[in-house]
Coordinates of C-alpha atoms in Angstrom, one line a residue:
X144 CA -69.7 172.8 -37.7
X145 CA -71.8 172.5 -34.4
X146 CA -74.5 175.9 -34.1
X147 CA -73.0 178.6 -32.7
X148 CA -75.0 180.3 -29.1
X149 CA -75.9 183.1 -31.8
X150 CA -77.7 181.1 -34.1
X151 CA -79.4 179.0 -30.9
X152 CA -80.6 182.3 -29.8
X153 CA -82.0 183.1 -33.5
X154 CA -84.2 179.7 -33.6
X155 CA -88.1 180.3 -33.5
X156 CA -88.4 178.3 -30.6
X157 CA -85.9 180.4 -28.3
X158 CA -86.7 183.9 -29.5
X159 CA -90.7 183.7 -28.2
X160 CA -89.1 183.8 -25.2
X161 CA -87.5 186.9 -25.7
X162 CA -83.7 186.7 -25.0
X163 CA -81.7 189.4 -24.2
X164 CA -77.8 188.8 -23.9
X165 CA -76.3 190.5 -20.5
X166 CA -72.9 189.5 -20.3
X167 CA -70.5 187.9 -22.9
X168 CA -71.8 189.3 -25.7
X169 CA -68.7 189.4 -27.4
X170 CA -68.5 185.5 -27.4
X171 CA -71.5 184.6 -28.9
X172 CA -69.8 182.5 -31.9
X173 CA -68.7 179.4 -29.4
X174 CA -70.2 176.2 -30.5
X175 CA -73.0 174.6 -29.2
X176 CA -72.6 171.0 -28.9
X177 CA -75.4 170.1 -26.6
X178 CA -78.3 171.3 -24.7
X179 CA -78.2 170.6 -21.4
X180 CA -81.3 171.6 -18.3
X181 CA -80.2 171.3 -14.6
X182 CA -81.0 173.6 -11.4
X183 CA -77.7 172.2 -9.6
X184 CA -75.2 174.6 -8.4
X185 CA -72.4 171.9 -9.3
X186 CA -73.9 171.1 -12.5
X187 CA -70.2 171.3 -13.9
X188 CA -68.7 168.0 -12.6
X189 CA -71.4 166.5 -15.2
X190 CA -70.2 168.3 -18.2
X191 CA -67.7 167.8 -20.6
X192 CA -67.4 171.2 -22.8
X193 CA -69.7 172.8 -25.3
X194 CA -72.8 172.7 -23.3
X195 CA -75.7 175.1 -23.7
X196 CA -77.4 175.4 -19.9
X197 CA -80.8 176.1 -19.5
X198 CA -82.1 177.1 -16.1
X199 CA -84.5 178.8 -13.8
X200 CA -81.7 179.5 -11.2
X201 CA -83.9 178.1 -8.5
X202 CA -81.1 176.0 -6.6
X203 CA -78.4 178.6 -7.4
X204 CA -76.4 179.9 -4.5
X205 CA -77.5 183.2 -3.1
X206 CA -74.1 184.3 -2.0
X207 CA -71.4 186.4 -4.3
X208 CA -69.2 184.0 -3.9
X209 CA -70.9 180.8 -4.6
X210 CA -72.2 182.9 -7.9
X211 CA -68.8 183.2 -8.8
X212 CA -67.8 179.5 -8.0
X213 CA -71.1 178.5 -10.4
X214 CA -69.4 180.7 -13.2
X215 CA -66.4 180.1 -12.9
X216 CA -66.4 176.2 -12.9
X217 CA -68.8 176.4 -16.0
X218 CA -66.2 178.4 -18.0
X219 CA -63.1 176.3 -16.6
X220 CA -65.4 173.1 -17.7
X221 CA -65.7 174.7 -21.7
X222 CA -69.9 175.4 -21.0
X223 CA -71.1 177.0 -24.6
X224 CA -73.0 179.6 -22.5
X225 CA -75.8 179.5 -19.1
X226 CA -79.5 180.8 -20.4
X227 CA -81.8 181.7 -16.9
X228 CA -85.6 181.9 -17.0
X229 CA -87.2 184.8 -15.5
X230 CA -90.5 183.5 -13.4
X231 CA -89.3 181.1 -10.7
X232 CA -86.3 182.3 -8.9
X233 CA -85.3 185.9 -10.8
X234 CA -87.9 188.0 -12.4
X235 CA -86.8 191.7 -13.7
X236 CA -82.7 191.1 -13.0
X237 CA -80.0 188.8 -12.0
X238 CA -77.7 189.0 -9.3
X239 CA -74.9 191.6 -10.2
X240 CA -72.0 189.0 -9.2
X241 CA -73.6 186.6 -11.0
X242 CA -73.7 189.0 -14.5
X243 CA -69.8 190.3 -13.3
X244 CA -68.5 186.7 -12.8
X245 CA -69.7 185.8 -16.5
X246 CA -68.3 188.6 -18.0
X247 CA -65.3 188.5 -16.3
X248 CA -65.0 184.9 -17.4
X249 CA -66.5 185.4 -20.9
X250 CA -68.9 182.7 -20.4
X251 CA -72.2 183.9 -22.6
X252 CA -74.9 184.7 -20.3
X253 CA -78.7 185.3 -21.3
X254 CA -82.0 185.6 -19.9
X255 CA -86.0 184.2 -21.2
X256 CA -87.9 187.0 -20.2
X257 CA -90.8 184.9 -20.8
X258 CA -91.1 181.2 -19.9
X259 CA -90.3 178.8 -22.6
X260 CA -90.4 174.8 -22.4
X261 CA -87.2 173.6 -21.8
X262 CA -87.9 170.2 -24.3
X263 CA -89.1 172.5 -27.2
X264 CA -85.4 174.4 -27.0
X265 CA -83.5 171.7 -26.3
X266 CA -85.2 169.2 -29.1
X267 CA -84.7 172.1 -31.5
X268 CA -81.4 172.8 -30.8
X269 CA -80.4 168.8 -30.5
X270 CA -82.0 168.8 -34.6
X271 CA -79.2 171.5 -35.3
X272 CA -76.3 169.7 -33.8
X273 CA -77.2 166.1 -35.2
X274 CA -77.9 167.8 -39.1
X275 CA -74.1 169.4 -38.0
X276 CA -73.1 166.3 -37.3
X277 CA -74.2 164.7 -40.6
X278 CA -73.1 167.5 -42.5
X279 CA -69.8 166.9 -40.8
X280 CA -69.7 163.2 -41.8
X281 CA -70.2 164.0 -45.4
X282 CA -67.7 166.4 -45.5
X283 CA -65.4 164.6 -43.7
X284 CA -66.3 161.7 -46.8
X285 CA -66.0 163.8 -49.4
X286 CA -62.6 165.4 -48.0
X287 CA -61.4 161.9 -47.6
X288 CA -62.7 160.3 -51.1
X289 CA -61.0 163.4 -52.9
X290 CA -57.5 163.2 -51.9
X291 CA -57.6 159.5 -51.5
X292 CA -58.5 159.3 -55.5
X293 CA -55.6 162.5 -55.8
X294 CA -53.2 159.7 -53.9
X295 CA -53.5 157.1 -56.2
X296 CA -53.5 159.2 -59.4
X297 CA -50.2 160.6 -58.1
X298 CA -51.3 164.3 -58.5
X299 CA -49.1 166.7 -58.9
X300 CA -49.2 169.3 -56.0
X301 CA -50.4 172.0 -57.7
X302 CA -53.7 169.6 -58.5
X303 CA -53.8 169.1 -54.7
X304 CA -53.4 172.6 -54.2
X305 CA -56.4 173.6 -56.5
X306 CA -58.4 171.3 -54.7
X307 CA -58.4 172.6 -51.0
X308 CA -58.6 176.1 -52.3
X309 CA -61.8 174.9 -54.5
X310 CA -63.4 173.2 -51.4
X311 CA -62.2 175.9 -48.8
X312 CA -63.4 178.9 -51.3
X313 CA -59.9 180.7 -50.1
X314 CA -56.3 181.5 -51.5
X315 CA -54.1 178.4 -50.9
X316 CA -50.3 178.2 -51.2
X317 CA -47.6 175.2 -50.6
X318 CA -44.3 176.6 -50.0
X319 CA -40.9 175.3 -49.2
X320 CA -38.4 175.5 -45.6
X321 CA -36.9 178.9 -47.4
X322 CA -40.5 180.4 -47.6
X323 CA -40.3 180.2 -51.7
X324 CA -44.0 179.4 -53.4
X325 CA -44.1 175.8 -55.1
X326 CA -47.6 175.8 -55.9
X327 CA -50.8 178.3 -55.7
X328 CA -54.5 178.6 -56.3
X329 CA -55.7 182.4 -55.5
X330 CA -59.4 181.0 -55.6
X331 CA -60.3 183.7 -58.0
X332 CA -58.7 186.7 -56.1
X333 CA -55.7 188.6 -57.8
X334 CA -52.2 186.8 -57.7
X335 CA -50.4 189.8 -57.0
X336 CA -51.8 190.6 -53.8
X337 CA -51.9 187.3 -52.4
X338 CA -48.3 186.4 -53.3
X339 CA -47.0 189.7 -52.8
X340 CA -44.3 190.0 -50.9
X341 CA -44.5 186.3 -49.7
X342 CA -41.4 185.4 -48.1
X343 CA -41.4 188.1 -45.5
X344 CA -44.9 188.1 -44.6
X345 CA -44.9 184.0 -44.5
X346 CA -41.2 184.1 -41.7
X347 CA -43.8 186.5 -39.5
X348 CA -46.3 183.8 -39.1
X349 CA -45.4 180.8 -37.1
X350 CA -48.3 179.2 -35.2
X351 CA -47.7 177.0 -32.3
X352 CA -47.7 172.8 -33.3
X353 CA -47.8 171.1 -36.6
X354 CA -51.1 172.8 -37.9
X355 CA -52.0 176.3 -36.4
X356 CA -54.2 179.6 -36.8
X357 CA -52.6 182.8 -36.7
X358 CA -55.8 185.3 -35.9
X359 CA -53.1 188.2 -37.0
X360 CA -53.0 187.3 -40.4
X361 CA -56.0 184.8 -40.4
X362 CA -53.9 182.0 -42.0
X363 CA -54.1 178.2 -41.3
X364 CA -50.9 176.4 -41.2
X365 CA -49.9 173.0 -41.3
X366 CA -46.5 171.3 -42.2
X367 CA -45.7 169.0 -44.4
X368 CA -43.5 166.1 -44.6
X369 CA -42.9 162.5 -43.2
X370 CA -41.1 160.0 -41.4
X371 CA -40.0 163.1 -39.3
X372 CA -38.6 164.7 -42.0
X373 CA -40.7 168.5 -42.9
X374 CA -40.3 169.6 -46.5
X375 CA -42.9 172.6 -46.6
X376 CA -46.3 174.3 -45.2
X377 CA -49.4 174.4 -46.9
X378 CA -51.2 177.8 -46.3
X379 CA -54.7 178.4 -46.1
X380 CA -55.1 182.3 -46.4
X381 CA -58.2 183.5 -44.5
X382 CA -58.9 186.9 -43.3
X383 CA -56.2 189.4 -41.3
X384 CA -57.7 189.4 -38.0
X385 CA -60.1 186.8 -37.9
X386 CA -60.7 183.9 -35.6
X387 CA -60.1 180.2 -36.7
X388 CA -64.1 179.9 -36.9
X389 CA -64.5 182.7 -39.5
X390 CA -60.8 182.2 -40.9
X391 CA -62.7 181.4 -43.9
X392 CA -66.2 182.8 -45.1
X393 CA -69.2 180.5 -44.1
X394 CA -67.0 177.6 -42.9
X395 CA -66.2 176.2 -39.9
X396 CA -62.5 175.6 -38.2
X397 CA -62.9 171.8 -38.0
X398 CA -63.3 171.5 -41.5
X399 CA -60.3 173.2 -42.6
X400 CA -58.0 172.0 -40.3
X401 CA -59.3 168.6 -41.4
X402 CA -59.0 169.7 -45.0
X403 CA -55.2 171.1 -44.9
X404 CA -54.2 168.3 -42.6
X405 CA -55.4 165.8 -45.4
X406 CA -54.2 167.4 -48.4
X407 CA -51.0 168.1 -46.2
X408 CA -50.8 164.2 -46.1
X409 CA -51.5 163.6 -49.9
X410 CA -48.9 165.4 -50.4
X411 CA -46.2 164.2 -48.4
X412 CA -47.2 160.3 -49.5
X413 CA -46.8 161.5 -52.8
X414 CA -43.6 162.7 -52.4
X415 CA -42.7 159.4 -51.0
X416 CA -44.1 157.5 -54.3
X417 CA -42.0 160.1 -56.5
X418 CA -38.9 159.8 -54.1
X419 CA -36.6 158.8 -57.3
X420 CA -38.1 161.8 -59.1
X421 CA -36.9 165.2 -59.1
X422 CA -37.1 167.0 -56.1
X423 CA -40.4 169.9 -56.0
X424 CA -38.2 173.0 -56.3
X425 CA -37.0 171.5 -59.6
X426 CA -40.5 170.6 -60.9
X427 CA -41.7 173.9 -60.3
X428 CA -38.9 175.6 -62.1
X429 CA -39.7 173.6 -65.1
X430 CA -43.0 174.2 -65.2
X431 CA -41.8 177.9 -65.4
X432 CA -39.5 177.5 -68.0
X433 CA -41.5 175.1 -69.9
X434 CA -44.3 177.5 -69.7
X435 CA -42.0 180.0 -70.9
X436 CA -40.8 178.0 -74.3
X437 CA -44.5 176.9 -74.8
X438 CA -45.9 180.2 -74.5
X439 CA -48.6 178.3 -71.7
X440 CA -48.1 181.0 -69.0
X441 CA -48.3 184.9 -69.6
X442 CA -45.1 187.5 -68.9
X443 CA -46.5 188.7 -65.6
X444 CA -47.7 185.3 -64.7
X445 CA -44.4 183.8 -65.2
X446 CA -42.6 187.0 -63.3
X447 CA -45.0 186.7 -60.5
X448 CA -44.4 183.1 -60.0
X449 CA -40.4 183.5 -60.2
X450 CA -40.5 186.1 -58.0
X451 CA -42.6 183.9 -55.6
X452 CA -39.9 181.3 -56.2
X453 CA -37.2 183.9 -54.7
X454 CA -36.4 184.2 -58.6
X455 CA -36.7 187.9 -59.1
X456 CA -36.8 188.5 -63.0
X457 CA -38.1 192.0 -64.0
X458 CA -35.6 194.9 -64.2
X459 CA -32.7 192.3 -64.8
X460 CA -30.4 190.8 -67.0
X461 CA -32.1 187.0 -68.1
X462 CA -29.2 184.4 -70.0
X463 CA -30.8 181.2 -71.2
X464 CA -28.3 178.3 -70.7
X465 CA -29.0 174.7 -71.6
X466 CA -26.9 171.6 -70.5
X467 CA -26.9 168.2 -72.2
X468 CA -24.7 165.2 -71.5
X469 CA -22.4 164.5 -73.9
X470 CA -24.1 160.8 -75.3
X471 CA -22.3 157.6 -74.2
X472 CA -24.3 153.9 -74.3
X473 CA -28.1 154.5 -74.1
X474 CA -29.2 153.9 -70.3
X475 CA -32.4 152.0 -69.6
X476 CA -35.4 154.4 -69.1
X477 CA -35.7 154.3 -65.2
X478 CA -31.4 155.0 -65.5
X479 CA -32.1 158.0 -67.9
X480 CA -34.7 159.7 -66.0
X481 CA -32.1 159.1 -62.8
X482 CA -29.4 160.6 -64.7
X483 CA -31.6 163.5 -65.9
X484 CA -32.8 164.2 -62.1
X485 CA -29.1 163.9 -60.7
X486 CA -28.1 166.0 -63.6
X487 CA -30.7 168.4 -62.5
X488 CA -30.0 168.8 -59.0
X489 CA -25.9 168.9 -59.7
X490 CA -26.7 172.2 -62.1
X491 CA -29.0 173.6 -59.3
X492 CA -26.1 172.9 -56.7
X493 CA -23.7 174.7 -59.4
X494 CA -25.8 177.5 -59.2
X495 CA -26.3 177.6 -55.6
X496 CA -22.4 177.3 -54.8
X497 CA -21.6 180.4 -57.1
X498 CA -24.9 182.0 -55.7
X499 CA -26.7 183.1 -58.8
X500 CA -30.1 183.7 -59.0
X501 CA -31.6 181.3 -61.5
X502 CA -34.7 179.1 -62.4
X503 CA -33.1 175.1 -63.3
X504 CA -35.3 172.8 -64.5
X505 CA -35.3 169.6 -67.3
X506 CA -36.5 171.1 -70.8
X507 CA -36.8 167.1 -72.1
X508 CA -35.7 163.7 -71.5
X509 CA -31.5 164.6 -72.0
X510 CA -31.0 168.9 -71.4
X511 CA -31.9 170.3 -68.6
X512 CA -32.2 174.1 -68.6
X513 CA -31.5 178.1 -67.0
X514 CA -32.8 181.2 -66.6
X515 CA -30.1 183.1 -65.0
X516 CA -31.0 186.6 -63.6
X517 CA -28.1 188.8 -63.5
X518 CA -28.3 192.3 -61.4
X519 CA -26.9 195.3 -62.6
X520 CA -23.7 195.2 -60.6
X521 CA -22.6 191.3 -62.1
X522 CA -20.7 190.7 -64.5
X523 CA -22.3 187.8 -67.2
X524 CA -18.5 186.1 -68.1
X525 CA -17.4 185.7 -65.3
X526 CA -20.8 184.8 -63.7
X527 CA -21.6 181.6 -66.6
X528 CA -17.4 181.1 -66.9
X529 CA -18.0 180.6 -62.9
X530 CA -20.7 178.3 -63.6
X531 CA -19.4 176.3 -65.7
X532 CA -16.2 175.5 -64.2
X533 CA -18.5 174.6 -61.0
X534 CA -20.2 171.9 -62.5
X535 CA -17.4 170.2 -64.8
X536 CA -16.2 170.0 -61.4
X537 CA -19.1 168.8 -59.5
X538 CA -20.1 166.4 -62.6
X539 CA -16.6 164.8 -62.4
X540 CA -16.6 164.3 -58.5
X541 CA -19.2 162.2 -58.6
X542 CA -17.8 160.3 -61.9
X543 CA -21.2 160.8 -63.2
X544 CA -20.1 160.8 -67.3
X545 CA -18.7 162.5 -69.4
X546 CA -18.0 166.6 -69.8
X547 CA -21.2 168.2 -69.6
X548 CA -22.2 170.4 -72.4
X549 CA -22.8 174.4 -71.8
X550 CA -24.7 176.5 -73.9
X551 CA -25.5 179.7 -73.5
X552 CA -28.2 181.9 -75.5
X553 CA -27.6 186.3 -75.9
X554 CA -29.1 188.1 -72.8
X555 CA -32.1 190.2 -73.2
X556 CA -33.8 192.5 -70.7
X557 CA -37.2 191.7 -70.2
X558 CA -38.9 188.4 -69.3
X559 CA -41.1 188.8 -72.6
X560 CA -37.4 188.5 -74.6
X561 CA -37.0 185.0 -71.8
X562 CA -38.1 182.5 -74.9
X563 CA -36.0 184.0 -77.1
X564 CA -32.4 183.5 -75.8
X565 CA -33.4 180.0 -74.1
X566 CA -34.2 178.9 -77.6
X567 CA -31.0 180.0 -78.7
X568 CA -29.1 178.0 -75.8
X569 CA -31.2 175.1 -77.2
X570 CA -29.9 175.5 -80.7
X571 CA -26.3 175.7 -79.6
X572 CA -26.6 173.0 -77.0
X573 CA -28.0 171.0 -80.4
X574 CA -25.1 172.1 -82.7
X575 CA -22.2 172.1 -79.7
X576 CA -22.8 168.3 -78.5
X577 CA -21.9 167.0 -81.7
X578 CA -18.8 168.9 -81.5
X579 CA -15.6 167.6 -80.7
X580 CA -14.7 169.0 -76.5
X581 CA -12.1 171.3 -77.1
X582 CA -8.8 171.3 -75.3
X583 CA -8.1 174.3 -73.0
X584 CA -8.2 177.7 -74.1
X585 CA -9.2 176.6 -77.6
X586 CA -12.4 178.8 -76.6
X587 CA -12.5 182.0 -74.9
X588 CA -15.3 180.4 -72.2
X589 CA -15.7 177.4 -70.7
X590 CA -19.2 177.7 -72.5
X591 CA -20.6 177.7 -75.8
X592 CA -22.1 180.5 -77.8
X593 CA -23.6 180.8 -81.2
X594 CA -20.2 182.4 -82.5
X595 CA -18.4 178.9 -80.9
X596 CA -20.7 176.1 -82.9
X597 CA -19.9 178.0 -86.9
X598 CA -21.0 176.2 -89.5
X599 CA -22.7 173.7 -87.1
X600 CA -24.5 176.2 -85.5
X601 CA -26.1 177.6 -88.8
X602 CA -27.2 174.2 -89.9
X603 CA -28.9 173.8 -87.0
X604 CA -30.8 177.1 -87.4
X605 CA -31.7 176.1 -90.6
X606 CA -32.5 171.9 -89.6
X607 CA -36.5 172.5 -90.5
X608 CA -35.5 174.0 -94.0
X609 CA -37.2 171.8 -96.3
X610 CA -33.8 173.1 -98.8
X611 CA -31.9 171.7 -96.4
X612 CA -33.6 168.7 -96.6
X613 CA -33.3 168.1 -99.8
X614 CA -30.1 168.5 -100.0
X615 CA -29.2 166.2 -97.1
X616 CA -30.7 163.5 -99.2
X617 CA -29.4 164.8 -102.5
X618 CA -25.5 164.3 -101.0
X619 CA -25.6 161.6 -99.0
X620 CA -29.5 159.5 -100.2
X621 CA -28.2 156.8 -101.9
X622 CA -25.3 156.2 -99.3
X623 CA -28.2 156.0 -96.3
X624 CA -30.1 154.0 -98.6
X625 CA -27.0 151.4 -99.2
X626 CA -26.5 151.3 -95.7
X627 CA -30.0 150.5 -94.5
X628 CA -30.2 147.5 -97.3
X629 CA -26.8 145.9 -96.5
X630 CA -26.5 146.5 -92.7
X631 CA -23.0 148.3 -93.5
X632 CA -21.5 151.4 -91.8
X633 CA -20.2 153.4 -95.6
X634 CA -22.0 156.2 -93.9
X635 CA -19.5 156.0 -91.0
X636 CA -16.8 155.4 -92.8
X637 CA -17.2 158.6 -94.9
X638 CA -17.7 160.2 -91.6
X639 CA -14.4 159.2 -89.8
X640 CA -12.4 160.0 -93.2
X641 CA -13.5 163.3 -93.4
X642 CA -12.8 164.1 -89.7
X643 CA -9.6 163.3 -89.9
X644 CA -8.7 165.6 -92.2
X645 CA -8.9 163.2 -95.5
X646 CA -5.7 161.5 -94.0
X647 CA -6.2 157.9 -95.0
X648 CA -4.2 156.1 -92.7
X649 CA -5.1 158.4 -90.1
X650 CA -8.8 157.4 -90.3
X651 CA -7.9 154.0 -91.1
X652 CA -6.5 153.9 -87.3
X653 CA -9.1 155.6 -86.0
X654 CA -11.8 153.3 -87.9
X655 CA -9.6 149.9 -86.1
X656 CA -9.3 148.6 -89.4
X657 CA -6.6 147.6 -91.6
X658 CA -5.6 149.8 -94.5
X659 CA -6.7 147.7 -97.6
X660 CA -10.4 147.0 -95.2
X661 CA -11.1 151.1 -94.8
X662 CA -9.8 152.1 -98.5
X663 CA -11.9 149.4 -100.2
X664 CA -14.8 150.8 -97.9
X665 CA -13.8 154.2 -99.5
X666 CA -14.2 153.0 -102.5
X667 CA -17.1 151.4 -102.1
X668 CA -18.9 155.0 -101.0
X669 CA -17.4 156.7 -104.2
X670 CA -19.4 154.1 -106.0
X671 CA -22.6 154.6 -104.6
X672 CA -22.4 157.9 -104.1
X673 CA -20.9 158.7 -107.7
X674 CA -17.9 161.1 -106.7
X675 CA -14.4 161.2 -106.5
X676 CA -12.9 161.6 -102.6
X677 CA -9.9 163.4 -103.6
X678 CA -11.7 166.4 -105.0
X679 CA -11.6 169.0 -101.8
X680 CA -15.3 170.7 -103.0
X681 CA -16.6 166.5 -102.9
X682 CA -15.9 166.2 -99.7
X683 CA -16.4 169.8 -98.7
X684 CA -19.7 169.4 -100.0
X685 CA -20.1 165.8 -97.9
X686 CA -18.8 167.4 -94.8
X687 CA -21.3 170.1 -94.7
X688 CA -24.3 167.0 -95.5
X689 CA -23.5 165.3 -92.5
X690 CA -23.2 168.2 -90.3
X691 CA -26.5 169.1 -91.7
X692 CA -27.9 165.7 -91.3
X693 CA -26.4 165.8 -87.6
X694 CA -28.9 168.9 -86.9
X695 CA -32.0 167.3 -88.9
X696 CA -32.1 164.4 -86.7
X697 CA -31.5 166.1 -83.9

């Protein structure tokens, strides 16, 4: 943020002398830290890089060689750029070695063709780099106040994202190791340009050390991760060709690399907060799929993001599937949301070992959800049957529950149809987990599908039918009501009795209760309910109220 040579020579104060620029002209954007006037010819030992000098050349060396020593320790030493006055030594020209040496070594060189007071220029220029220096303070604060406040809300990286591509003014992306886009901000310029074609261009730009500037592709790099462990790269995307100073429009080098490196940290302490939460892959894939259900994000936005994500879903196949865990005792919250997340990443490592292309996410609090993409060459069957048999597999290794339910929604062929068949591997995944796991080969997949849940299936179509509704409560009101006043399970009862067929001793057995306890209970639900249970079209008609009060609570 310090003045550049060019804007030094631009100051009121240095253009009445009437500078002209004779070698180095091309390096005119170097920073200008100080101002400093000597006539010694080893001026260099008392410099320490960034120095403007100011001179009349008076005790410079008159041979070619010594010109060149003067130059060439003043570059070697970081000096901004060397300014002679015409009038006490040199008056029309300077040496030619002494012009050659400087641009050999690109070290700016210009002459005052009229004679200027040296404390004027060097009190102007001294204003410039203190006011830089301020400037740099406050942003320095205000970078540091930001993404200390981001820390302790636990922002979300695509909030931390937004933020450095609000204060750099430039296209920002966080990716992953594999090059796949977790989180953007384009800054107001078009998403498909900046993310297109992400992955290759991103593997052709690796700049040395932890935070770098590729002039090439005018990006600023820094990893990010900790405790020695790198999880991604945050990308500021500045101009093809540019230098670091003018990666970025009206902004200088320091600033970015001190806002990347800070965000880069945010990020990577967050990560360390959220370490029992799912991983960032898996939190950008729901945010896709939830965006999809919720209508939140547009068809191209959602295809341009996939894609970023290595997710490709235009011009294929797209399957919704939806998992849920069959229920055993209620886990604690913090045990749920770890069963969720393991869950999670088990269905993500199912889809990696039969290498599909998919999006995997959590939909809620219990199912966690697919979008597979299928090319034209694969064949959907065996694809989910492959799946499926994956995770059982995977789920029972790590003794992690019971058999995992699969539901799988009709394929469409667009991601505009997307919505449609994961809401469909919702309602089955609904209608399927109340259904009794079927023994091999009873189904012709290791997966559910609308035809697979029947009667179950419909009911749970129809679950936000006030008719349905009312008829729940019609057939089975009073017996809910008797239930909730006496703290008895009548409601269970009828339940057990009419899975098992109507077979009295059966479902006495599977109740653990004697005979004479289960019929009485019997009894007692004919009562309140006012029917007789050995009329088939009663309990046919019961049967298909409890399925349907299955799917309204659900």
């Amino acid at each position: 943020m310090f003045p550049t040579v060019a804007r030094v020579l631009e100051l009121d104060v240095v253009s009445r002398g009437l500078p002209e620029v004779v070698a180095g002209a091309q390096h005119l954007e170097r920073p200008v830290r100080w101002v400093h006037v000597s006539e010694l010819a080893d001026v260099a030992d008392m410099l320490q890089g960034g120095e403007l000098i100011l001179t009349t050349g008076i005790a410079l060396p008159e041979d070619r060689e010594g010109l060149a020593r003067y130059v060439r320790e003043l570059a070697d030493v970081g000096a901004a750029g060397l300014v002679v006055e015409f009038g006490r030594r040199y008056f029309d020209s300077l040496p030619r070695a002494l012009v050659h040496a400087a641009e050999q070594r690109g070290l700016p060189l210009i002459v005052l063709r009229r004679e200027l007071r040296f404390v004027a220029v060097t009190e102007a220029v001294h204003a410039l780099v203190v006011n830089a220096q301020l400037e740099e303070l406050r942003s320095s604060e205000e970078i540091h106040q930001t993404f200390n406040e981001l820390a302790v809300e636990g922002a979300e990286p695509v909030e931390v994202v937004r933020e450095v591509a609000r204060m750099a003014g430039a296209p920002v992306v966080l990716e992953n190791l594999s090059h796949q886009v977790l989180a953007y901000d384009t800054a107001g310029q078009n998403a498909q340009v900046v993310l297109a074609g992400w992955e290759s261009r991103s593997r052709g730009v690796r700049p040395q050390g932890r935070t770098g500037h590729d002039p090439r592709s005018g990006w600023l790099t820094t990893s990010v991760g900790a405790r020695g462990h790198d999880w991604g790269r945050l990308v500021l995307i500045g101009k093809p060709g540019s230098t670091q100073e003018d990666a970025v429009p009206q902004a200088a080098s320091h600033r970015h690399t001190m806002l990347v490196e800070r965000a880069a940290a945010t990020l990577a302490l967050n990560r360390l907060m959220v370490r029992d939460r799912e991983s960032l892959e898996r939190q950008t894939h729901r945010t896709l799929l939830s965006g999809i259900l919720t209508h939140a994000l547009t068809v191209s936005d959602v295809a341009l993001r996939a894609s970023a994500l290595g997710v490709p879903l235009e011009g294929r196949r797209l399957v919704g599937v939806v998992l849920r865990q069959r229920r055993g005792p209620l886990p604690a919250a913090l045990e749920a949301q770890a069963r969720l997340r393991d869950f999670t990443e088990t269905a993500a490592a199912a889809v990696r070992e039969r290498r599909l292309t998919a999006l995997v996410g959590a939909l809620d609090d219990e199912a966690v959800g697919l979008l597979v993409s299928l090319g034209p060459k694969d064949d959907e069957h065996s694809a989910l049957d492959g799946f499926a048999g994956v995770l059982r597999r995977l789920v029972t290794e790590q003794e992690d529950g019971p058999e995992p339910v699969v539901a799988v929604g009709s394929s469409v062929g667009s991601v505009r149809d997307a919505r449609r068949t994961l809401v469909e591997a919702t309602q089955v995944a609904d209608a399927a987990l109340h259904d009794t796991p079927s023994a091999p080969g009873t189904r012709s997949a290791s997966y559910y599908r609308l035809p697979d849940v029947r009667l179950r299936g419909l009911l749970h179509l129809l679950r936000d039918d006030a008719r349905l509704q009312t008829y729940v409560e019609r057939e089975l009101g009073p017996l809910l009501a008797y239930d909730a006043e006496h703290n008895s399970q009548l409601i269970a009862m009828l339940r057990i009795y009419l899975e098992q067929g109507r077979n009295k001793s059966a479902a006495a057995d599977a109740a653990h209760l004697s005979r004479p306890s289960f019929y009485d209970r019997l009894h007692k639900v004919e009562r309140v309910l006012g029917v007789d249970l050995d009329q088939v079209e009663s309990c046919l008609s019961l049967h298909v109220a409890l399925l349907a009060l299955d799917a309204v609570r659900r």
